[in-house]
Coordinates of N, CA and C in Angstrom, one line a residue:
X17 N 10.6 -59.9 -59.8 CA 11.0 -61.3 -59.7 C 9.9 -62.2 -60.2
X18 N 10.3 -63.3 -60.8 CA 9.3 -64.3 -61.4 C 9.1 -65.4 -60.4
X19 N 7.9 -65.6 -59.8 CA 7.7 -66.5 -58.7 C 6.6 -67.5 -59.1
X20 N 6.7 -68.7 -58.7 CA 5.7 -69.7 -58.8 C 5.3 -70.2 -57.4
X21 N 4.0 -70.2 -57.1 CA 3.5 -70.6 -55.8 C 2.6 -71.8 -55.9
X22 N 2.9 -72.8 -55.2 CA 2.1 -74.0 -55.2 C 1.2 -74.0 -53.9
X23 N -0.1 -74.3 -54.2 CA -1.0 -74.4 -53.1 C -2.3 -73.6 -53.2
X24 N -3.4 -74.2 -52.7 CA -4.7 -73.5 -52.7 C -5.1 -73.1 -51.3
X25 N -4.1 -72.9 -50.4 CA -4.5 -72.6 -49.0 C -4.9 -71.1 -48.9
X26 N -5.6 -70.7 -47.9 CA -6.1 -69.4 -47.7 C -4.9 -68.4 -47.6
X27 N -3.9 -68.7 -46.8 CA -2.7 -67.9 -46.7 C -1.9 -67.8 -48.0
X28 N -1.9 -68.9 -48.8 CA -1.2 -68.9 -50.1 C -1.9 -68.0 -51.0
X29 N -3.2 -68.0 -51.0 CA -3.9 -67.0 -51.9 C -3.6 -65.6 -51.6
X30 N -3.6 -65.3 -50.3 CA -3.3 -63.9 -49.8 C -1.9 -63.5 -50.2
X31 N -0.9 -64.4 -50.0 CA 0.5 -64.1 -50.3 C 0.6 -63.9 -51.8
X32 N 0.0 -64.7 -52.7 CA 0.1 -64.6 -54.1 C -0.4 -63.2 -54.6
X33 N -1.5 -62.8 -54.0 CA -2.1 -61.5 -54.4 C -1.2 -60.3 -54.0
X34 N -0.7 -60.4 -52.7 CA 0.2 -59.3 -52.3 C 1.5 -59.3 -53.0
X35 N 2.0 -60.4 -53.4 CA 3.3 -60.4 -54.2 C 3.0 -59.8 -55.5
X36 N 1.9 -60.1 -56.1 CA 1.6 -59.5 -57.4 C 1.4 -58.0 -57.4
X37 N 0.7 -57.6 -56.3 CA 0.6 -56.1 -56.1 C 1.9 -55.4 -55.9
X38 N 2.9 -56.2 -55.3 CA 4.2 -55.6 -55.1 C 5.0 -55.5 -56.4
X39 N 4.5 -56.1 -57.5 CA 5.2 -56.0 -58.8 C 5.9 -57.2 -59.2
X40 N 5.7 -58.3 -58.5 CA 6.3 -59.6 -58.9 C 5.4 -60.3 -60.0
X41 N 6.0 -61.0 -60.8 CA 5.3 -61.9 -61.8 C 5.0 -63.2 -61.1
X42 N 3.7 -63.5 -60.8 CA 3.3 -64.6 -60.0 C 2.5 -65.6 -60.8
X43 N 2.9 -66.9 -60.7 CA 2.1 -68.0 -61.2 C 1.6 -68.8 -60.0
X44 N 0.4 -69.2 -60.0 CA -0.2 -70.0 -58.9 C -0.5 -71.4 -59.5
X45 N 0.0 -72.4 -58.9 CA -0.3 -73.8 -59.3 C -1.2 -74.4 -58.2
X46 N -2.4 -74.9 -58.5 CA -3.3 -75.6 -57.6 C -3.6 -77.0 -58.2
X47 N -4.0 -77.9 -57.3 CA -4.2 -79.2 -57.7 C -5.5 -79.5 -58.3
X48 N -6.6 -78.7 -58.0 CA -7.9 -79.0 -58.4 C -8.6 -77.7 -58.9
X49 N -9.7 -77.9 -59.6 CA -10.6 -76.8 -60.0 C -11.2 -76.1 -58.8
X50 N -11.4 -76.8 -57.7 CA -11.9 -76.2 -56.5 C -10.9 -75.2 -56.0
X51 N -9.6 -75.5 -56.1 CA -8.5 -74.6 -55.6 C -8.5 -73.3 -56.5
X52 N -8.8 -73.5 -57.8 CA -8.8 -72.4 -58.7 C -10.0 -71.5 -58.4
X53 N -11.2 -72.1 -58.1 CA -12.4 -71.4 -57.8 C -12.2 -70.6 -56.5
X54 N -11.5 -71.2 -55.5 CA -11.3 -70.5 -54.2 C -10.4 -69.3 -54.4
X55 N -9.4 -69.4 -55.3 CA -8.5 -68.3 -55.6 C -9.3 -67.1 -56.3
X56 N -10.2 -67.4 -57.1 CA -11.0 -66.4 -57.7 C -10.3 -65.7 -58.8
X57 N -10.7 -64.6 -59.3 CA -10.0 -63.9 -60.4 C -8.6 -63.5 -60.0
X58 N -7.7 -63.8 -60.9 CA -6.3 -63.5 -60.6 C -5.7 -62.8 -61.8
X59 N -6.1 -61.5 -62.0 CA -5.7 -60.8 -63.2 C -4.2 -60.5 -63.4
X60 N -3.5 -60.6 -62.3 CA -2.1 -60.2 -62.3 C -1.1 -61.4 -62.6
X61 N -1.6 -62.5 -62.8 CA -0.7 -63.7 -63.0 C -1.5 -64.9 -63.6
X62 N -0.8 -66.0 -63.8 CA -1.3 -67.2 -64.4 C -1.7 -68.2 -63.3
X63 N -2.8 -68.9 -63.5 CA -3.3 -70.0 -62.6 C -3.2 -71.3 -63.4
X64 N -2.5 -72.3 -62.8 CA -2.4 -73.6 -63.4 C -3.1 -74.6 -62.5
X65 N -3.8 -75.5 -63.2 CA -4.6 -76.5 -62.4 C -4.2 -77.9 -62.8
X66 N -3.9 -78.7 -61.8 CA -3.5 -80.1 -62.0 C -2.5 -80.6 -61.0
X67 N -2.7 -81.9 -60.7 CA -1.7 -82.5 -59.7 C -0.4 -82.9 -60.5
X68 N 0.7 -82.7 -59.8 CA 2.0 -82.9 -60.4 C 2.9 -83.8 -59.5
X69 N 3.6 -84.7 -60.1 CA 4.6 -85.4 -59.3 C 5.9 -84.7 -59.5
X70 N 7.0 -85.3 -59.0 CA 8.3 -84.6 -59.1 C 8.8 -84.4 -60.5
X71 N 8.5 -85.4 -61.4 CA 8.9 -85.4 -62.8 C 8.1 -84.3 -63.5
X72 N 6.9 -84.1 -63.2 CA 6.0 -83.1 -63.8 C 6.4 -81.7 -63.4
X73 N 6.9 -81.6 -62.1 CA 7.2 -80.3 -61.6 C 8.5 -79.7 -62.3
X74 N 9.4 -80.5 -62.6 CA 10.7 -80.0 -63.1 C 10.6 -79.1 -64.3
X75 N 9.9 -79.5 -65.4 CA 9.9 -78.6 -66.6 C 9.1 -77.3 -66.3
X76 N 8.1 -77.4 -65.4 CA 7.3 -76.3 -65.0 C 8.1 -75.2 -64.3
X77 N 9.0 -75.7 -63.4 CA 9.8 -74.8 -62.6 C 10.9 -74.0 -63.3
X78 N 11.3 -74.4 -64.5 CA 12.4 -73.8 -65.2 C 11.9 -72.3 -65.6
X79 N 12.8 -71.4 -65.4 CA 12.6 -70.0 -65.8 C 12.1 -69.2 -64.6
X80 N 11.8 -69.8 -63.5 CA 11.4 -69.0 -62.3 C 12.6 -68.6 -61.4
X81 N 12.4 -67.5 -60.7 CA 13.5 -67.1 -59.8 C 13.3 -67.7 -58.4
X82 N 12.1 -68.0 -58.1 CA 11.7 -68.5 -56.7 C 10.5 -69.4 -56.8
X83 N 10.5 -70.4 -55.9 CA 9.3 -71.3 -55.7 C 8.9 -71.2 -54.3
X84 N 7.6 -71.0 -54.1 CA 7.0 -71.0 -52.7 C 6.1 -72.1 -52.6
X85 N 6.3 -72.9 -51.5 CA 5.4 -74.0 -51.2 C 4.4 -73.6 -50.2
X86 N 3.2 -73.3 -50.6 CA 2.1 -72.9 -49.8 C 1.0 -73.9 -49.7
X87 N 1.4 -75.2 -49.8 CA 0.5 -76.3 -49.8 C 0.1 -76.6 -48.3
X88 N -0.9 -77.4 -48.2 CA -1.5 -77.7 -46.8 C -0.4 -78.3 -45.9
X89 N -0.5 -78.1 -44.6 CA 0.5 -78.6 -43.7 C 0.7 -80.1 -43.8
X90 N -0.3 -80.9 -44.2 CA -0.3 -82.3 -44.3 C 0.0 -82.9 -45.7
X91 N 0.3 -82.0 -46.6 CA 0.6 -82.4 -48.0 C 2.1 -82.8 -48.1
X92 N 2.5 -83.8 -47.3 CA 3.9 -84.1 -47.2 C 4.5 -84.6 -48.5
X93 N 3.8 -85.3 -49.3 CA 4.3 -85.8 -50.6 C 4.6 -84.7 -51.5
X94 N 3.7 -83.7 -51.6 CA 3.9 -82.6 -52.5 C 5.1 -81.8 -52.1
X95 N 5.2 -81.5 -50.8 CA 6.4 -80.8 -50.2 C 7.7 -81.5 -50.5
X96 N 7.7 -82.8 -50.4 CA 8.9 -83.6 -50.7 C 9.2 -83.5 -52.1
X97 N 8.2 -83.6 -53.0 CA 8.5 -83.5 -54.4 C 9.0 -82.1 -54.8
X98 N 8.5 -81.1 -54.2 CA 9.0 -79.7 -54.5 C 10.4 -79.5 -54.1
X99 N 10.7 -80.1 -52.9 CA 12.1 -80.0 -52.4 C 13.1 -80.7 -53.4
X100 N 12.7 -81.8 -53.9 CA 13.5 -82.6 -54.8 C 13.7 -81.9 -56.1
X101 N 12.6 -81.4 -56.7 CA 12.6 -80.8 -58.0 C 13.3 -79.4 -58.0
X102 N 13.1 -78.7 -56.9 CA 13.8 -77.4 -56.8 C 15.3 -77.6 -56.5
X103 N 15.6 -78.7 -55.7 CA 17.0 -79.0 -55.5 C 17.8 -79.4 -56.8
X104 N 17.1 -80.2 -57.6 CA 17.7 -80.6 -58.9 C 18.0 -79.4 -59.8
X105 N 17.2 -78.4 -59.7 CA 17.3 -77.2 -60.6 C 18.1 -76.1 -60.0
X106 N 18.4 -76.2 -58.7 CA 19.1 -75.1 -58.0 C 18.2 -73.9 -57.8
X107 N 16.8 -74.1 -57.7 CA 15.9 -73.1 -57.6 C 15.6 -72.8 -56.1
X108 N 15.7 -71.6 -55.7 CA 15.4 -71.2 -54.3 C 13.9 -71.6 -54.0
X109 N 13.7 -72.2 -52.8 CA 12.4 -72.7 -52.4 C 12.1 -72.2 -51.0
X110 N 11.0 -71.6 -50.8 CA 10.5 -71.2 -49.4 C 9.3 -71.9 -49.1
X111 N 9.2 -72.3 -47.8 CA 8.0 -72.9 -47.3 C 7.2 -72.0 -46.4
X112 N 5.9 -71.8 -46.8 CA 5.0 -71.0 -46.0 C 4.3 -71.9 -44.9
X113 N 4.6 -71.5 -43.7 CA 4.1 -72.3 -42.5 C 2.7 -71.7 -42.0
X114 N 1.8 -72.6 -41.6 CA 0.6 -72.2 -41.0 C 0.7 -72.4 -39.5
X115 N 0.4 -71.4 -38.7 CA 0.5 -71.6 -37.2 C -0.2 -72.8 -36.7
X116 N 0.4 -73.5 -35.7 CA -0.2 -74.7 -35.2 C -1.2 -74.3 -34.1
X117 N -2.1 -75.2 -33.8 CA -3.2 -75.0 -32.8 C -2.9 -75.9 -31.6
X118 N -3.6 -75.6 -30.5 CA -3.4 -76.3 -29.3 C -4.2 -77.6 -29.4
X119 N -3.5 -78.7 -28.9 CA -4.2 -80.0 -28.9 C -4.7 -80.4 -27.6
X120 N -4.8 -79.4 -26.7 CA -5.2 -79.6 -25.3 C -6.7 -80.1 -25.3
X121 N -6.9 -81.2 -24.5 CA -8.3 -81.7 -24.4 C -8.6 -82.7 -25.6
X122 N -7.7 -83.0 -26.5 CA -7.9 -83.9 -27.6 C -7.2 -85.2 -27.4
X123 N -7.7 -86.2 -28.1 CA -6.9 -87.5 -28.2 C -6.0 -87.3 -29.4
X124 N -4.7 -87.2 -29.2 CA -3.7 -87.0 -30.2 C -3.1 -88.2 -30.7
X125 N -3.1 -88.4 -32.0 CA -2.5 -89.6 -32.6 C -1.6 -89.1 -33.8
X126 N -0.7 -90.0 -34.2 CA 0.3 -89.6 -35.3 C -0.2 -89.8 -36.7
X127 N -1.3 -90.5 -36.9 CA -1.8 -90.8 -38.3 C -3.2 -91.2 -38.2
X128 N -3.8 -91.2 -39.4 CA -5.2 -91.7 -39.5 C -5.3 -93.2 -39.2
X129 N -4.3 -93.9 -39.5 CA -4.3 -95.4 -39.2 C -4.4 -95.5 -37.6
X130 N -3.6 -94.7 -36.9 CA -3.7 -94.8 -35.5 C -5.0 -94.3 -34.9
X131 N -5.6 -93.3 -35.6 CA -7.0 -92.9 -35.2 C -8.0 -94.0 -35.3
X132 N -7.9 -94.7 -36.5 CA -8.8 -95.8 -36.8 C -8.6 -96.9 -35.7
X133 N -7.4 -97.2 -35.4 CA -7.1 -98.3 -34.4 C -7.7 -97.9 -33.1
X134 N -7.6 -96.7 -32.7 CA -8.1 -96.2 -31.4 C -9.7 -96.3 -31.4
X135 N -10.3 -95.8 -32.5 CA -11.7 -95.7 -32.6 C -12.3 -97.1 -32.8
X136 N -11.6 -98.1 -33.2 CA -12.1 -99.4 -33.4 C -12.4 -100.0 -32.0
X137 N -11.9 -99.5 -30.9 CA -12.2 -100.0 -29.6 C -13.1 -99.1 -28.8
X138 N -13.7 -98.1 -29.5 CA -14.6 -97.1 -28.9 C -16.0 -97.2 -29.6
X139 N -17.1 -97.1 -28.8 CA -18.4 -97.0 -29.5 C -18.7 -95.6 -29.9
X140 N -19.7 -95.5 -30.8 CA -20.2 -94.2 -31.2 C -19.9 -93.8 -32.7
X141 N -20.7 -92.9 -33.2 CA -20.5 -92.4 -34.5 C -19.3 -91.5 -34.7
X142 N -18.8 -91.4 -35.9 CA -17.5 -90.7 -36.1 C -17.7 -89.8 -37.3
X143 N -17.4 -88.5 -37.1 CA -17.3 -87.5 -38.1 C -15.9 -87.4 -38.6
X144 N -15.7 -87.7 -39.9 CA -14.3 -87.7 -40.4 C -14.1 -86.4 -41.2
X145 N -13.2 -85.6 -40.9 CA -12.9 -84.3 -41.6 C -11.5 -84.3 -42.1
X146 N -10.9 -85.4 -42.4 CA -9.5 -85.5 -42.8 C -9.3 -85.6 -44.3
X147 N -10.4 -85.6 -45.0 CA -10.3 -85.6 -46.5 C -10.6 -87.0 -47.1
X148 N -11.0 -87.0 -48.3 CA -11.3 -88.3 -49.0 C -10.1 -89.2 -49.2
X149 N -8.9 -88.6 -49.3 CA -7.7 -89.4 -49.5 C -7.4 -90.3 -48.3
X150 N -7.9 -89.9 -47.2 CA -7.5 -90.6 -45.9 C -8.6 -91.7 -45.6
X151 N -9.6 -91.8 -46.3 CA -10.7 -92.7 -46.0 C -10.3 -94.1 -45.9
X152 N -9.4 -94.6 -46.7 CA -9.0 -95.9 -46.7 C -8.4 -96.4 -45.3
X153 N -7.9 -95.5 -44.5 CA -7.4 -95.8 -43.2 C -8.5 -96.3 -42.3
X154 N -9.7 -96.0 -42.6 CA -10.8 -96.3 -41.7 C -11.7 -97.4 -42.2
X155 N -11.1 -98.2 -43.2 CA -11.9 -99.2 -43.9 C -12.2 -100.4 -42.9
X156 N -11.5 -100.5 -41.8 CA -11.7 -101.6 -40.9 C -12.9 -101.4 -39.9
X157 N -13.4 -100.1 -39.9 CA -14.5 -99.8 -39.0 C -15.8 -100.0 -39.7
X158 N -16.8 -100.2 -38.9 CA -18.2 -100.4 -39.4 C -18.6 -99.2 -40.2
X159 N -19.0 -99.4 -41.5 CA -19.3 -98.3 -42.3 C -20.5 -97.4 -41.8
X160 N -21.4 -98.0 -41.1 CA -22.6 -97.2 -40.6 C -22.2 -96.2 -39.6
X161 N -21.0 -96.4 -39.0 CA -20.5 -95.4 -37.9 C -19.8 -94.2 -38.5
X162 N -19.4 -94.3 -39.8 CA -18.6 -93.3 -40.4 C -19.4 -92.2 -41.1
X163 N -19.1 -91.0 -40.8 CA -19.8 -89.8 -41.5 C -18.7 -88.9 -42.1
X164 N -18.2 -89.2 -43.3 CA -17.1 -88.4 -43.9 C -17.7 -87.0 -44.4
X165 N -17.0 -86.0 -44.0 CA -17.3 -84.7 -44.6 C -16.2 -84.4 -45.6
X166 N -16.6 -84.4 -46.9 CA -15.7 -84.4 -48.0 C -16.0 -83.2 -48.9
X167 N -15.1 -82.8 -49.8 CA -15.4 -81.8 -50.8 C -16.3 -82.4 -51.9
X168 N -17.2 -81.6 -52.4 CA -18.2 -82.1 -53.4 C -17.6 -82.4 -54.8
X169 N -16.8 -83.4 -54.9 CA -16.1 -83.8 -56.1 C -16.4 -85.3 -56.5
X170 N -16.3 -85.6 -57.7 CA -16.5 -87.0 -58.1 C -15.5 -87.9 -57.4
X171 N -14.3 -87.4 -57.3 CA -13.2 -88.3 -56.6 C -13.6 -88.5 -55.2
X172 N -14.1 -87.5 -54.5 CA -14.5 -87.7 -53.1 C -15.7 -88.7 -52.9
X173 N -16.7 -88.5 -53.8 CA -17.8 -89.5 -53.7 C -17.4 -90.9 -54.1
X174 N -16.5 -91.0 -55.0 CA -16.1 -92.3 -55.4 C -15.3 -93.0 -54.3
X175 N -14.5 -92.2 -53.6 CA -13.8 -92.8 -52.4 C -14.7 -93.3 -51.4
X176 N -15.8 -92.6 -51.1 CA -16.8 -93.0 -50.1 C -17.5 -94.3 -50.6
X177 N -17.8 -94.3 -51.9 CA -18.5 -95.5 -52.4 C -17.6 -96.7 -52.4
X178 N -16.3 -96.5 -52.7 CA -15.4 -97.6 -52.7 C -15.3 -98.3 -51.3
X179 N -15.5 -97.4 -50.3 CA -15.4 -97.9 -48.9 C -16.7 -98.6 -48.4
X180 N -17.8 -98.5 -49.3 CA -19.0 -99.1 -48.9 C -19.8 -98.3 -47.9
X181 N -19.6 -97.0 -47.9 CA -20.3 -96.1 -46.9 C -21.7 -95.9 -47.4
X182 N -22.7 -95.9 -46.5 CA -24.1 -95.5 -46.8 C -24.1 -94.1 -47.4
X183 N -24.9 -93.9 -48.5 CA -24.9 -92.6 -49.1 C -25.5 -91.5 -48.1
X184 N -26.4 -92.0 -47.2 CA -27.0 -91.0 -46.3 C -25.9 -90.5 -45.3
X185 N -24.8 -91.1 -45.2 CA -23.7 -90.7 -44.3 C -22.8 -89.7 -44.9
X186 N -22.8 -89.6 -46.2 CA -21.8 -88.8 -46.9 C -22.2 -87.3 -46.9
X187 N -21.3 -86.5 -46.3 CA -21.6 -85.0 -46.2 C -20.6 -84.3 -47.2
X188 N -21.1 -84.2 -48.4 CA -20.3 -83.6 -49.5 C -20.5 -82.1 -49.5
X189 N -19.6 -81.3 -48.8 CA -19.8 -79.9 -48.6 C -18.4 -79.2 -48.7
X190 N -18.4 -78.0 -49.1 CA -17.2 -77.2 -49.1 C -17.3 -76.1 -48.0
X191 N -16.3 -76.0 -47.2 CA -16.3 -75.0 -46.1 C -16.0 -73.6 -46.6
X192 N -15.8 -72.6 -45.7 CA -15.6 -72.8 -44.3 C -16.9 -73.1 -43.6
X193 N -16.7 -73.7 -42.4 CA -17.9 -74.1 -41.5 C -17.8 -73.3 -40.2
X194 N -18.9 -72.7 -39.8 CA -19.0 -72.0 -38.6 C -19.1 -73.0 -37.4
X195 N -18.9 -72.5 -36.2 CA -19.1 -73.3 -35.1 C -20.6 -73.9 -35.0
X196 N -21.5 -73.0 -35.3 CA -22.9 -73.5 -35.3 C -23.2 -74.5 -36.4
X197 N -22.6 -74.4 -37.5 CA -22.7 -75.4 -38.6 C -22.2 -76.7 -38.1
X198 N -21.0 -76.7 -37.5 CA -20.4 -77.9 -37.0 C -21.3 -78.5 -35.9
X199 N -21.8 -77.7 -35.0 CA -22.6 -78.2 -33.9 C -23.9 -78.9 -34.5
X200 N -24.5 -78.3 -35.6 CA -25.6 -78.9 -36.2 C -25.4 -80.3 -36.7
X201 N -24.2 -80.4 -37.4 CA -23.8 -81.7 -37.9 C -23.6 -82.7 -36.8
X202 N -22.9 -82.3 -35.8 CA -22.6 -83.2 -34.7 C -23.9 -83.7 -34.0
X203 N -24.8 -82.8 -33.9 CA -26.1 -83.2 -33.2 C -27.0 -84.0 -34.2
X204 N -27.1 -83.6 -35.4 CA -27.9 -84.3 -36.4 C -27.5 -85.8 -36.5
X205 N -26.2 -86.0 -36.6 CA -25.8 -87.4 -36.8 C -25.3 -88.1 -35.6
X206 N -25.6 -87.6 -34.4 CA -25.3 -88.2 -33.1 C -23.8 -88.6 -33.1
X207 N -23.0 -87.7 -33.4 CA -21.5 -87.9 -33.4 C -20.9 -88.0 -32.0
X208 N -20.1 -88.9 -31.8 CA -19.4 -89.1 -30.5 C -17.9 -88.7 -30.7
X209 N -17.4 -88.9 -31.9 CA -15.9 -88.6 -32.1 C -15.8 -87.8 -33.4
X210 N -14.9 -86.8 -33.3 CA -14.7 -85.9 -34.5 C -13.2 -86.1 -34.8
X211 N -12.9 -86.6 -36.0 CA -11.5 -86.8 -36.4 C -11.1 -85.6 -37.3
X212 N -10.0 -85.0 -37.0 CA -9.5 -83.8 -37.7 C -8.0 -83.7 -37.8
X213 N -7.5 -83.0 -38.7 CA -6.2 -82.6 -38.8 C -6.1 -81.1 -38.2
X214 N -4.9 -80.7 -37.9 CA -4.7 -79.4 -37.4 C -4.6 -78.4 -38.6
X215 N -5.7 -78.0 -39.1 CA -5.7 -77.0 -40.2 C -5.5 -75.6 -39.7
X216 N -5.4 -75.4 -38.4 CA -5.2 -74.0 -37.9 C -6.4 -73.2 -38.1
X217 N -6.2 -71.9 -37.7 CA -7.4 -71.0 -37.8 C -7.9 -70.9 -39.2
X218 N -7.0 -70.8 -40.2 CA -7.5 -70.7 -41.6 C -8.2 -71.9 -42.1
X219 N -7.9 -73.1 -41.5 CA -8.6 -74.3 -41.9 C -9.8 -74.7 -41.0
X220 N -10.3 -73.8 -40.2 CA -11.5 -74.0 -39.4 C -11.3 -74.9 -38.2
X221 N -10.1 -75.1 -37.7 CA -9.9 -76.0 -36.6 C -10.6 -75.5 -35.3
X222 N -10.5 -74.2 -35.0 CA -11.1 -73.7 -33.8 C -12.6 -73.9 -33.8
X223 N -13.2 -73.7 -34.9 CA -14.7 -73.9 -35.0 C -15.1 -75.3 -34.7
X224 N -14.3 -76.2 -35.2 CA -14.5 -77.6 -34.9 C -14.3 -77.9 -33.4
X225 N -13.3 -77.4 -32.9 CA -12.9 -77.7 -31.5 C -14.0 -77.1 -30.5
X226 N -14.4 -75.9 -30.8 CA -15.4 -75.3 -29.9 C -16.8 -76.0 -30.0
X227 N -17.1 -76.4 -31.2 CA -18.4 -77.2 -31.4 C -18.3 -78.5 -30.7
X228 N -17.2 -79.2 -30.8 CA -17.1 -80.5 -30.1 C -17.2 -80.3 -28.6
X229 N -16.5 -79.2 -28.1 CA -16.6 -79.0 -26.6 C -18.0 -78.6 -26.2
X230 N -18.7 -77.9 -27.0 CA -20.1 -77.5 -26.6 C -21.0 -78.7 -26.5
X231 N -20.7 -79.7 -27.3 CA -21.7 -80.9 -27.3 C -21.1 -82.1 -26.7
X232 N -19.9 -82.0 -26.0 CA -19.3 -83.2 -25.4 C -18.8 -84.2 -26.3
X233 N -18.4 -83.8 -27.5 CA -17.8 -84.7 -28.5 C -16.3 -84.7 -28.3
X234 N -15.7 -85.8 -28.5 CA -14.2 -85.9 -28.3 C -13.5 -85.7 -29.6
X235 N -12.6 -84.8 -29.6 CA -11.8 -84.5 -30.8 C -10.6 -85.5 -30.9
X236 N -10.4 -86.1 -32.0 CA -9.3 -87.0 -32.3 C -8.4 -86.2 -33.3
X237 N -7.2 -85.8 -32.8 CA -6.4 -84.9 -33.6 C -5.2 -85.6 -34.2
X238 N -5.1 -85.6 -35.5 CA -3.9 -86.1 -36.2 C -2.8 -85.1 -36.1
X239 N -1.7 -85.5 -35.5 CA -0.6 -84.5 -35.3 C 0.0 -84.1 -36.6
X240 N 0.5 -82.9 -36.7 CA 1.2 -82.4 -37.9 C 2.6 -83.0 -38.0
X241 N 3.0 -83.2 -39.3 CA 4.4 -83.6 -39.5 C 5.3 -82.3 -39.2
X242 N 6.5 -82.5 -38.6 CA 7.3 -81.4 -38.3 C 7.9 -80.8 -39.6
X243 N 8.1 -79.5 -39.6 CA 8.6 -78.8 -40.8 C 9.2 -77.5 -40.4
X244 N 10.0 -76.9 -41.3 CA 10.6 -75.6 -41.1 C 10.2 -74.7 -42.3
X245 N 10.2 -73.4 -42.0 CA 9.8 -72.5 -43.0 C 9.6 -71.1 -42.4
X246 N 8.8 -70.3 -43.1 CA 8.5 -68.9 -42.8 C 7.0 -68.7 -42.6
X247 N 6.7 -67.7 -41.7 CA 5.3 -67.4 -41.5 C 4.8 -66.5 -42.6
X248 N 3.5 -66.4 -42.7 CA 2.9 -65.5 -43.7 C 3.3 -64.1 -43.5
X249 N 3.4 -63.6 -42.3 CA 3.8 -62.3 -42.0 C 5.3 -62.0 -42.5
X250 N 6.1 -63.0 -42.2 CA 7.5 -62.9 -42.7 C 7.6 -62.8 -44.2
X251 N 6.9 -63.6 -44.9 CA 7.0 -63.6 -46.3 C 6.3 -62.3 -46.9
X252 N 5.2 -61.9 -46.3 CA 4.6 -60.6 -46.8 C 5.6 -59.5 -46.6
X253 N 6.3 -59.4 -45.4 CA 7.2 -58.4 -45.2 C 8.4 -58.4 -46.2
X254 N 8.8 -59.6 -46.6 CA 9.9 -59.7 -47.5 C 9.6 -59.5 -48.9
X255 N 8.5 -60.1 -49.4 CA 8.2 -60.0 -50.8 C 7.2 -58.9 -51.1
X256 N 6.7 -58.3 -50.1 CA 5.9 -57.1 -50.4 C 6.8 -55.9 -50.7
X257 N 8.1 -56.1 -50.4 CA 9.0 -55.0 -50.8 C 9.9 -55.4 -52.0
X258 N 9.6 -56.6 -52.6 CA 10.3 -57.0 -53.8 C 11.7 -57.4 -53.6
X259 N 12.1 -57.9 -52.4 CA 13.4 -58.3 -52.1 C 13.7 -59.7 -52.6
X260 N 14.9 -60.0 -52.9 CA 15.4 -61.3 -53.3 C 15.4 -62.2 -52.0
X261 N 15.2 -63.6 -52.2 CA 15.3 -64.5 -51.1 C 16.8 -64.6 -50.6

């Protein structure tokens, strides 16, 4: 089967490798060079790099038997575009789901905008781990309070500078981060609030939560958008055997 998989997630990389080992022809599409670096050598298939909108996806998808959406749980726009492009072409689409985490003990909000509104009424420094694309939601807060942990890219640094954040506050690092590493950052920068998405175990959520609990830092959790799909185990069982969707 000829398969194209979108996404640079940990489980997406594992699925792509296992499908290739099962004899499928697999193409992996990632948004950035960092995604390609994380995938590493992929001798059994092609790796494409670049962000695509719905119009850009359509010509790329032609000729494949199946599309798998293995993008991040919060990549709502990409998932929507894939659904539309695959629907237009009549191409089967499967969504790879990441298990959700418990939000017990966290302040749960529906969006980064709601998190910013809540934090605007609370004192203390804030560690932002929601990505550089979400920084604009926090523009109304005092810049000196914000400590964004972003990927080490020009785009990420530019987003921080556009917000007027002090350069000493910018933590340009690529994970994964251990609990001890998270604790060190929380302590070093006197963090009172840690804003995060539910990236699940693969995204380091548990290490953040345990670090916050150890130091008395409150986790502000951006709730996941609802979605349907299949687990990694289900897709591995299905496509490890070379079956049609």
